[in-house]
Each structure stands twice: as C-alpha cells, then as structure tokens.
Amino acid sequence: MRALVIDDSRAMRRIVTRAVEKLGFEVRDAGHGREGLDVLDEGWIPDLVCVDWNMPVMDGLQFVSAVRANPTWRNVTIMMVTSESEHTQIVRALAAGAHEYVIKPFTADALRDKLALLGLLPQEVSL
Amino acid sequence: MSTTDTGERRRSSDARPVITDLIDEATVQSIGEEAWVALVGEEEPLVPLLGKLPDDVLSSWVDVVGPWIGSVVLTTGRQTAAELTRALLGDSAPELLDHEDVADAFGEIANVVGGNVKAALPGPSALGLPEVGDAPVVRNPADVCRVEVLWRGQALAISVQGALPPLPVPSHPHHEKEVSL
C-alpha cells in the first residue's frame, strides 16, 4: 500500500513518514498541497494521504477539495493530521471530503487505530 | 425614549478577556507535556521545575487570532533548541544541523502546542504559521500565562501572551453617567 505525507514541516513529515512506514506503507512526501497534487498528477496514486492543515501555497483543506473534485482520485483515503483541533475545523475537513482526522500530537497507537478503522492496515503490524 | 448609561453595560461589553481568564498554567503545562511525549518521546519528558534561561535564547511561536489575540511562544537556549531538533528527528537528523532544521523542528513544536492551546480558548480562532526568532514583545504583562520547565536539565518557557496593549483606564468614569443614548 502507498501513502503520501503532506506537511510543510520537514520534521513532522519525517515523524509521520516513519510512523506510516512502520505500518508497512510505501511512502512519498510533499511540502504543501500543490506539491501533493503534483505527485497525484504524476500517476503515483496512494491508498492513503496524511495531510496537514496549515501550510503555505495550498493548505490541507484546499488539497482535500481539489482531490475530491477529481473523479480519478475518488478512492484515495484522506486523513487530516493537524494541530487544528477545534470542533468546527474538524467538521469543515470532514465536510470537504476527509475521511479521518488525527490531532497533533498523536501517538503511533492512535495512528494505527485510525488506519485500522479505515481498513487500511496492510497487515498485522506492531509498533 | 432615552436612557441613562451608567457605564456598567459599556464597560462590561468593551472588556477584553486576558489570557488568565481563559486558561491556567496547569492546562498550558499539561499541553506542553503531552506534546513532548508524543513528539520527543516519553523517555525525556518536561520536568516542572524552574530553571534559568541562558542569555542566548531562541523562540518559536504561533499566533492565535480570535476572541483572544496573541501568541503561544516557546523559548529556550539555542543549544537546547538544537538538541530538541535532534530528538525530534531521531535517526533522520543530519550530522550537521543548520538553522533551517532547528527553525523547522522548533517551530513545529510551537505549532502543536499552540494548536492545542487554541483549542482550549474560546473560538473560533485562526492559527498562524510557526515563526522562529526573537519572541514577540509582551505588550500587556497582565495578559500572559507562562510556565517554566526543564528539559534535559535546561530551562524552557511556554508563554501564552496577548498581542494587544492594556485598555486605557477611564480617568473620569463618573462622566459616563451624563451620556444619553
């Protein structure tokens, strides 16, 4: 399975990438939503996108809307991974088309549980 | 119909909350501790003890704009910020850290702490992108909630501080009694 990690922080990209790789995903990353769309445009279609909210150039919400507007990418599961934890923000993200929402800081167990709920764990894994 | 404005209504509606009305030190500390455990690891938590910040400090912060306007600021010594960066990056840390590495990692910690502080405040509020450098100036000492802790024995401060100056105090409040609407 493939995962695309989008975050403007290199440190956070590394942290999320490491966590998702441990769960068995092949991972690519991008520094903002526009770069993430470029990866999809290349034809590298992930099963899962972990996307931050607040980013320059194109934020996570704009990215989610852009992906949902393209029928080619309708099977991509999107999980917001963000420090935006207000209820109204979560509702906005889900309404835009995100499937799940993980609030930073998150533990590896929390991430695994979310992916299990989404039916996206490639195999039985332990962290 | 005219009414007499006693000043009470206007004063209460004009009053801006200060941060200590909205969040306490224990909550800020708890948010910081939780962020550290998740980002840095549970082996090296924040310790709730006072320390002395060195002269050469670095701050990272995010702005919060909503019913309350201000910043969530982390401040520690530059060397400690670099150690934090290595702890955050783990195996991925480059042999030589540059300023961008430190700014990115230290800024991200402020982003995570700031996002959770924002969630504890009245909303809706917007969260700015992380910045790193010299901390924003404290404009109203009464509008600050600050906790000081140690990490690896080094001092670190988490400050939730307002961006606005104090409201002027009316010099002749009894004159308001003469205002008619």
Coordinates of N, CA, C and O in Angstrom, one line a residue, chain B residues 10-154:
Chain B
R10 N -21.4 49.3 29.1 CA -20.4 49.5 28.1 C -19.1 49.0 28.7 O -18.3 48.3 27.9
R11 N -18.8 49.2 29.9 CA -17.5 48.6 30.4 C -17.5 47.1 30.3 O -16.5 46.6 29.9
S12 N -18.6 46.5 30.6 CA -18.5 45.0 30.6 C -18.4 44.5 29.1 O -17.7 43.6 28.9
S13 N -19.1 45.2 28.1 CA -19.0 44.7 26.8 C -17.7 45.0 26.1 O -17.2 44.4 25.2
D14 N -17.1 46.1 26.6 CA -15.8 46.5 26.0 C -14.6 45.7 26.6 O -13.6 45.7 26.0
A15 N -14.9 45.1 27.7 CA -13.8 44.5 28.4 C -13.2 43.3 27.5 O -14.0 42.5 27.0
R16 N -11.9 43.3 27.4 CA -11.3 42.2 26.6 C -10.8 41.2 27.7 O -10.3 41.5 28.7
P17 N -11.1 39.9 27.4 CA -10.5 38.9 28.4 C -9.0 38.9 28.3 O -8.4 39.0 27.2
V18 N -8.4 38.7 29.5 CA -6.9 38.5 29.4 C -6.8 36.9 29.5 O -7.7 36.2 29.9
I19 N -5.6 36.5 29.2 CA -5.4 35.0 29.0 C -5.7 34.3 30.3 O -6.1 33.1 30.2
T20 N -5.3 34.9 31.4 CA -5.5 34.1 32.6 C -7.0 34.0 33.0 O -7.3 33.2 33.9
D21 N -7.9 34.7 32.3 CA -9.3 34.4 32.5 C -9.7 33.2 31.7 O -10.8 32.6 31.9
L22 N -8.9 32.8 30.7 CA -9.3 31.8 29.8 C -8.6 30.4 29.9 O -9.1 29.4 29.5
I23 N -7.4 30.5 30.4 CA -6.6 29.2 30.6 C -5.7 29.4 31.7 O -5.3 30.5 32.1
D24 N -5.4 28.3 32.4 CA -4.5 28.4 33.6 C -3.2 27.7 33.3 O -3.0 27.0 32.3
E25 N -2.2 27.9 34.2 CA -0.9 27.4 34.0 C -0.9 25.9 33.9 O -0.1 25.3 33.1
A26 N -1.7 25.3 34.7 CA -1.7 23.8 34.7 C -2.1 23.2 33.4 O -1.6 22.2 32.9
T27 N -3.1 23.9 32.7 CA -3.5 23.4 31.4 C -2.4 23.6 30.4 O -2.2 22.7 29.6
V28 N -1.8 24.8 30.4 CA -0.7 25.0 29.5 C 0.5 24.0 29.7 O 1.0 23.4 28.7
Q29 N 0.8 23.7 30.9 CA 1.8 22.8 31.2 C 1.4 21.4 30.7 O 2.2 20.6 30.2
S30 N 0.2 21.0 31.0 CA -0.3 19.7 30.5 C -0.2 19.6 29.0 O 0.2 18.5 28.5
I31 N -0.6 20.6 28.3 CA -0.5 20.6 26.8 C 1.0 20.4 26.4 O 1.3 19.6 25.5
G32 N 1.9 21.2 27.0 CA 3.3 21.0 26.7 C 3.8 19.6 27.0 O 4.5 19.1 26.1
E33 N 3.4 19.1 28.1 CA 3.9 17.7 28.5 C 3.4 16.7 27.5 O 4.2 15.8 27.0
E34 N 2.2 16.8 27.1 CA 1.6 15.9 26.1 C 2.3 16.0 24.8 O 2.6 15.0 24.1
A35 N 2.6 17.2 24.3 CA 3.3 17.4 23.1 C 4.6 16.8 23.1 O 5.1 16.2 22.2
W36 N 5.3 17.0 24.2 CA 6.7 16.4 24.4 C 6.7 14.9 24.3 O 7.5 14.3 23.6
V37 N 5.8 14.3 25.0 CA 5.8 12.9 25.0 C 5.5 12.3 23.6 O 6.2 11.4 23.1
A38 N 4.6 13.0 22.8 CA 4.3 12.5 21.5 C 5.4 12.8 20.5 O 5.7 12.0 19.6
L39 N 6.0 14.0 20.6 CA 6.9 14.4 19.6 C 8.4 14.0 19.9 O 9.1 13.5 19.0
V40 N 8.7 14.1 21.2 CA 10.1 13.9 21.5 C 10.3 12.5 22.1 O 11.3 11.9 21.9
G41 N 9.3 12.0 22.8 CA 9.4 10.7 23.3 C 9.2 10.7 24.8 O 9.4 11.7 25.5
E42 N 8.7 9.6 25.4 CA 8.3 9.6 26.8 C 9.6 9.4 27.7 O 9.5 9.6 28.9
E43 N 10.7 9.1 27.1 CA 11.9 8.9 27.9 C 12.4 10.3 28.4 O 13.2 10.3 29.4
E44 N 12.1 11.3 27.7 CA 12.7 12.6 28.1 C 11.6 13.7 28.2 O 11.5 14.6 27.4
P45 N 10.8 13.6 29.3 CA 9.6 14.5 29.4 C 10.1 15.8 29.9 O 11.2 16.0 30.4
L46 N 9.1 16.8 29.9 CA 9.3 18.1 30.5 C 9.2 17.9 32.0 O 8.4 17.1 32.5
V47 N 10.1 18.5 32.8 CA 10.1 18.4 34.2 C 9.6 19.8 34.8 O 10.2 20.8 34.4
P48 N 8.6 19.8 35.6 CA 8.0 21.0 36.1 C 8.9 21.7 37.2 O 8.5 21.8 38.4
L49 N 10.1 22.1 36.8 CA 11.0 22.8 37.8 C 11.5 24.0 37.1 O 11.6 24.1 35.9
L50 N 11.7 25.0 37.9 CA 12.2 26.3 37.4 C 13.7 26.2 37.0 O 14.5 25.5 37.7
G51 N 14.1 26.8 36.0 CA 15.5 26.9 35.6 C 15.8 28.3 35.1 O 14.9 29.1 35.1
K52 N 17.0 28.5 34.8 CA 17.4 29.9 34.4 C 17.7 29.8 32.9 O 18.6 29.0 32.4
L53 N 17.0 30.6 32.1 CA 17.3 30.7 30.7 C 18.6 31.3 30.4 O 19.0 32.2 31.1
P54 N 19.4 30.7 29.5 CA 20.7 31.3 29.2 C 20.5 32.7 28.5 O 19.4 33.0 28.1
D55 N 21.6 33.4 28.3 CA 21.5 34.7 27.6 C 21.1 34.5 26.1 O 20.4 35.3 25.5
D56 N 21.7 33.4 25.5 CA 21.5 33.2 24.1 C 20.3 32.3 23.9 O 20.4 31.0 23.9
V57 N 19.1 32.9 23.7 CA 17.9 32.1 23.6 C 17.3 32.2 22.2 O 17.6 33.1 21.4
L58 N 16.4 31.2 21.9 CA 15.7 31.2 20.6 C 14.2 31.0 21.0 O 13.9 30.2 21.9
S59 N 13.4 31.6 20.3 CA 11.9 31.4 20.5 C 11.3 30.9 19.2 O 11.7 31.2 18.1
S60 N 10.2 30.1 19.4 CA 9.4 29.8 18.3 C 7.9 30.1 18.7 O 7.6 29.9 19.9
W61 N 7.1 30.5 17.8 CA 5.7 30.8 18.2 C 4.7 30.7 17.1 O 5.1 30.7 15.9
V62 N 3.5 30.6 17.5 CA 2.4 30.7 16.5 C 1.4 31.8 17.0 O 1.2 31.9 18.3
D63 N 0.8 32.5 16.1 CA -0.2 33.5 16.5 C -1.6 32.9 16.6 O -1.9 32.0 15.7
V64 N -2.4 33.3 17.5 CA -3.8 32.9 17.6 C -4.7 34.1 17.4 O -4.4 35.1 18.1
V65 N -5.6 34.1 16.5 CA -6.4 35.3 16.3 C -7.9 34.9 16.3 O -8.4 34.1 15.5
G66 N -8.6 35.4 17.3 CA -10.0 35.1 17.5 C -10.5 36.0 18.6 O -10.1 37.1 18.7
P67 N -11.4 35.5 19.4 CA -11.9 36.4 20.5 C -10.7 36.8 21.4 O -10.7 37.9 22.0
W68 N -9.7 36.0 21.5 CA -8.4 36.4 22.2 C -7.3 36.4 21.1 O -7.3 35.5 20.2
I69 N -6.5 37.5 21.1 CA -5.4 37.6 20.1 C -4.1 37.6 20.8 O -3.9 38.4 21.7
G70 N -3.2 36.7 20.4 CA -1.9 36.7 21.0 C -1.1 35.6 20.4 O -1.3 35.2 19.2
S71 N -0.1 35.2 21.1 CA 0.9 34.2 20.6 C 1.2 33.1 21.6 O 1.1 33.4 22.8
V72 N 1.5 31.9 21.2 CA 1.9 30.9 22.0 C 3.4 30.7 21.7 O 3.8 30.4 20.6
V73 N 4.3 31.0 22.7 CA 5.7 31.2 22.5 C 6.5 30.2 23.3 O 6.3 30.0 24.5
L74 N 7.4 29.4 22.6 CA 8.3 28.6 23.4 C 9.7 29.3 23.3 O 10.1 29.8 22.3
T75 N 10.4 29.3 24.4 CA 11.7 30.0 24.5 C 12.7 29.1 25.3 O 12.3 28.6 26.3
T76 N 13.8 28.8 24.7 CA 14.9 28.1 25.3 C 16.2 28.5 24.8 O 16.3 29.3 23.8
G77 N 17.3 27.9 25.3 CA 18.6 28.3 24.8 C 18.8 27.7 23.4 O 18.1 26.7 23.0
R78 N 19.6 28.3 22.6 CA 19.8 27.9 21.2 C 20.3 26.4 21.2 O 19.9 25.6 20.3
Q79 N 21.2 26.1 22.1 CA 21.8 24.8 22.2 C 20.7 23.8 22.5 O 20.6 22.7 21.9
T80 N 19.8 24.1 23.4 CA 18.7 23.2 23.8 C 17.7 23.1 22.6 O 17.2 22.0 22.3
A81 N 17.5 24.2 21.8 CA 16.6 24.1 20.6 C 17.2 23.1 19.6 O 16.5 22.3 19.0
A82 N 18.6 23.1 19.5 CA 19.2 22.2 18.6 C 19.1 20.8 19.1 O 18.8 19.8 18.3
E83 N 19.2 20.6 20.4 CA 19.1 19.2 20.9 C 17.6 18.7 20.7 O 17.4 17.5 20.5
L84 N 16.7 19.6 20.9 CA 15.3 19.3 20.7 C 15.1 18.8 19.2 O 14.4 17.9 18.9
T85 N 15.7 19.5 18.3 CA 15.6 19.2 16.9 C 16.1 17.8 16.6 O 15.5 17.0 16.0
R86 N 17.3 17.5 17.2 CA 17.8 16.1 17.1 C 16.9 15.1 17.7 O 16.7 14.0 17.1
A87 N 16.3 15.4 18.8 CA 15.4 14.4 19.5 C 14.2 14.2 18.6 O 13.7 13.1 18.5
L88 N 13.7 15.3 18.0 CA 12.5 15.2 17.1 C 12.8 14.4 15.9 O 11.9 13.6 15.5
L89 N 13.9 14.6 15.3 CA 14.2 14.0 14.0 C 14.8 12.5 14.2 O 14.7 11.7 13.3
G90 N 15.3 12.2 15.4 CA 15.8 10.9 15.6 C 16.8 10.5 14.6 O 17.8 11.3 14.3
D91 N 16.7 9.3 14.0 CA 17.6 8.8 13.1 C 17.7 9.7 11.8 O 18.7 9.6 11.1
S92 N 16.7 10.4 11.6 CA 16.7 11.3 10.3 C 17.5 12.5 10.5 O 17.6 13.3 9.5
A93 N 18.0 12.8 11.7 CA 18.7 14.1 11.9 C 20.0 14.1 11.1 O 20.8 13.1 11.1
P94 N 20.3 15.2 10.3 CA 21.5 15.3 9.6 C 22.7 15.4 10.6 O 22.5 15.9 11.7
E95 N 23.9 15.1 10.1 CA 25.0 15.2 11.0 C 25.3 16.6 11.5 O 25.5 16.8 12.7
L96 N 25.1 17.5 10.6 CA 25.3 19.0 10.9 C 23.9 19.6 10.8 O 23.4 19.7 9.7
L97 N 23.4 20.1 11.9 CA 22.1 20.8 11.8 C 22.3 22.3 11.3 O 23.3 22.9 11.7
D98 N 21.5 22.7 10.4 CA 21.6 24.1 10.0 C 20.4 24.9 10.7 O 19.5 24.2 11.3
H99 N 20.4 26.2 10.5 CA 19.3 27.0 11.2 C 17.9 26.6 10.7 O 17.0 26.5 11.5
E100 N 17.8 26.2 9.4 CA 16.5 25.8 8.9 C 16.0 24.6 9.6 O 14.8 24.4 9.8
D101 N 16.9 23.6 9.9 CA 16.5 22.4 10.6 C 15.9 22.7 11.9 O 14.8 22.2 12.3
V102 N 16.6 23.6 12.7 CA 16.2 24.0 14.0 C 14.9 24.8 13.9 O 13.9 24.5 14.7
A103 N 14.8 25.7 13.0 CA 13.6 26.6 12.9 C 12.4 25.7 12.6 O 11.3 25.9 13.1
D104 N 12.6 24.7 11.7 CA 11.5 23.9 11.3 C 11.0 23.0 12.4 O 9.8 22.9 12.7
A105 N 11.9 22.4 13.1 CA 11.5 21.4 14.2 C 11.0 22.2 15.4 O 9.9 21.9 16.0
F106 N 11.7 23.2 15.8 CA 11.3 24.0 17.0 C 10.0 24.7 16.7 O 9.1 24.9 17.6
G107 N 9.8 25.2 15.5 CA 8.6 25.8 15.0 C 7.4 24.9 15.1 O 6.3 25.2 15.4
E108 N 7.7 23.6 14.7 CA 6.6 22.6 14.7 C 6.1 22.3 16.1 O 4.9 22.1 16.3
I109 N 7.1 22.3 17.0 CA 6.6 22.1 18.4 C 5.7 23.2 18.9 O 4.7 23.0 19.5
A110 N 6.1 24.4 18.5 CA 5.2 25.6 18.9 C 3.9 25.4 18.2 O 2.8 25.8 18.8
N111 N 3.9 24.9 17.0 CA 2.6 24.8 16.2 C 1.7 23.8 16.9 O 0.5 24.0 17.1
V112 N 2.3 22.7 17.4 CA 1.5 21.6 18.1 C 1.0 22.1 19.4 O -0.2 22.0 19.7
V113 N 1.9 22.8 20.2 CA 1.4 23.3 21.5 C 0.4 24.4 21.3 O -0.6 24.4 21.9
G114 N 0.7 25.3 20.3 CA -0.2 26.4 20.0 C -1.6 25.9 19.6 O -2.6 26.5 20.0
G115 N -1.6 24.9 18.7 CA -2.9 24.4 18.2 C -3.8 23.9 19.4 O -5.0 24.1 19.4
N116 N -3.1 23.2 20.3 CA -3.9 22.7 21.5 C -4.2 23.8 22.5 O -5.3 23.7 23.1
V117 N -3.4 24.8 22.6 CA -3.8 25.9 23.4 C -5.0 26.6 22.8 O -6.0 26.9 23.5
K118 N -4.9 26.8 21.5 CA -6.1 27.5 20.8 C -7.4 26.7 21.0 O -8.4 27.3 21.2
A119 N -7.3 25.4 21.0 CA -8.5 24.6 21.2 C -9.1 24.8 22.6 O -10.3 24.5 22.8
A120 N -8.3 25.2 23.6 CA -8.7 25.4 24.9 C -9.3 26.8 25.1 O -9.9 27.1 26.2
L121 N -9.1 27.6 24.1 CA -9.6 29.0 24.2 C -11.0 29.2 23.5 O -11.3 28.3 22.7
P122 N -11.7 30.2 23.8 CA -13.0 30.4 23.1 C -12.7 30.6 21.6 O -11.7 31.2 21.2
G123 N -13.5 30.1 20.8 CA -13.3 30.2 19.3 C -14.5 30.9 18.7 O -15.4 31.3 19.4
P124 N -14.5 30.9 17.4 CA -13.5 30.3 16.5 C -12.2 31.2 16.4 O -12.4 32.4 16.6
S125 N -11.1 30.6 16.3 CA -9.8 31.3 16.2 C -9.1 30.7 15.0 O -9.2 29.6 14.6
A126 N -8.2 31.5 14.5 CA -7.3 31.1 13.4 C -5.9 30.9 14.0 O -5.5 31.7 14.9
L127 N -5.1 29.9 13.5 CA -3.8 29.7 13.9 C -2.8 30.1 12.8 O -3.0 29.7 11.7
G128 N -1.8 30.9 13.1 CA -0.8 31.3 12.1 C 0.2 30.2 11.9 O 0.2 29.2 12.6
L129 N 1.1 30.5 10.9 CA 2.2 29.5 10.7 C 3.3 29.8 11.7 O 3.4 30.9 12.2
P130 N 4.0 28.8 12.0 CA 5.1 29.0 13.0 C 6.2 30.0 12.6 O 6.5 30.0 11.4
E131 N 6.7 30.7 13.6 CA 7.8 31.6 13.3 C 8.9 31.3 14.3 O 8.6 30.9 15.4
V132 N 10.1 31.7 14.0 CA 11.2 31.4 14.9 C 12.1 32.6 14.9 O 12.4 33.2 13.9
G133 N 12.6 33.0 16.1 CA 13.5 34.2 16.2 C 13.4 34.7 17.6 O 13.3 34.0 18.6
D134 N 13.4 36.1 17.7 CA 13.2 36.7 19.0 C 11.7 36.8 19.3 O 10.9 37.2 18.4
A135 N 11.3 36.4 20.5 CA 9.9 36.3 20.9 C 9.2 37.7 20.7 O 9.8 38.7 20.8
P136 N 7.9 37.6 20.3 CA 7.1 38.9 20.3 C 7.2 39.6 21.7 O 7.2 38.9 22.7
V137 N 7.1 40.9 21.6 CA 7.2 41.7 22.8 C 5.9 41.5 23.6 O 4.8 41.4 23.1
V138 N 6.1 41.4 25.0 CA 4.9 41.3 25.8 C 4.3 42.8 25.9 O 5.0 43.7 26.4
R139 N 3.1 43.0 25.5 CA 2.5 44.3 25.5 C 1.6 44.6 26.7 O 1.4 45.7 27.0
N140 N 1.2 43.5 27.3 CA 0.4 43.7 28.5 C 0.7 42.6 29.5 O 0.3 41.4 29.3
P141 N 1.5 42.9 30.5 CA 2.0 41.9 31.4 C 0.9 41.2 32.1 O 1.1 40.1 32.6
A142 N -0.3 41.8 32.1 CA -1.4 41.1 32.8 C -2.0 40.0 31.9 O -2.9 39.2 32.3
D143 N -1.6 40.1 30.6 CA -2.2 39.2 29.6 C -1.2 38.1 29.2 O -1.0 37.8 28.0
V144 N -0.6 37.5 30.2 CA 0.4 36.4 30.0 C 0.1 35.3 30.9 O -0.1 35.5 32.1
C145 N 0.2 34.1 30.3 CA 0.2 32.8 31.2 C 1.5 32.1 30.8 O 1.6 31.6 29.7
R146 N 2.4 32.0 31.8 CA 3.7 31.5 31.5 C 4.0 30.3 32.4 O 3.8 30.4 33.6
V147 N 4.6 29.3 31.8 CA 5.1 28.2 32.6 C 6.5 27.9 32.3 O 6.9 28.1 31.1
E148 N 7.3 27.6 33.3 CA 8.7 27.3 33.1 C 9.0 25.9 33.5 O 8.5 25.5 34.6
V149 N 9.7 25.2 32.7 CA 10.0 23.8 32.9 C 11.5 23.5 32.6 O 12.2 24.4 32.1
L150 N 11.9 22.3 32.8 CA 13.2 21.9 32.4 C 13.1 20.7 31.4 O 12.2 19.9 31.5
W151 N 14.0 20.7 30.4 CA 14.1 19.6 29.5 C 15.6 19.3 29.4 O 16.4 20.2 29.1
R152 N 15.9 18.1 29.7 CA 17.3 17.7 29.8 C 18.1 18.6 30.8 O 19.3 18.9 30.5
G153 N 17.4 19.1 31.8 CA 18.0 19.9 32.8 C 18.2 21.4 32.3 O 18.7 22.2 33.1
Q154 N 17.7 21.7 31.1 CA 17.8 23.1 30.6 C 16.4 23.8 30.7 O 15.4 23.1 30.5

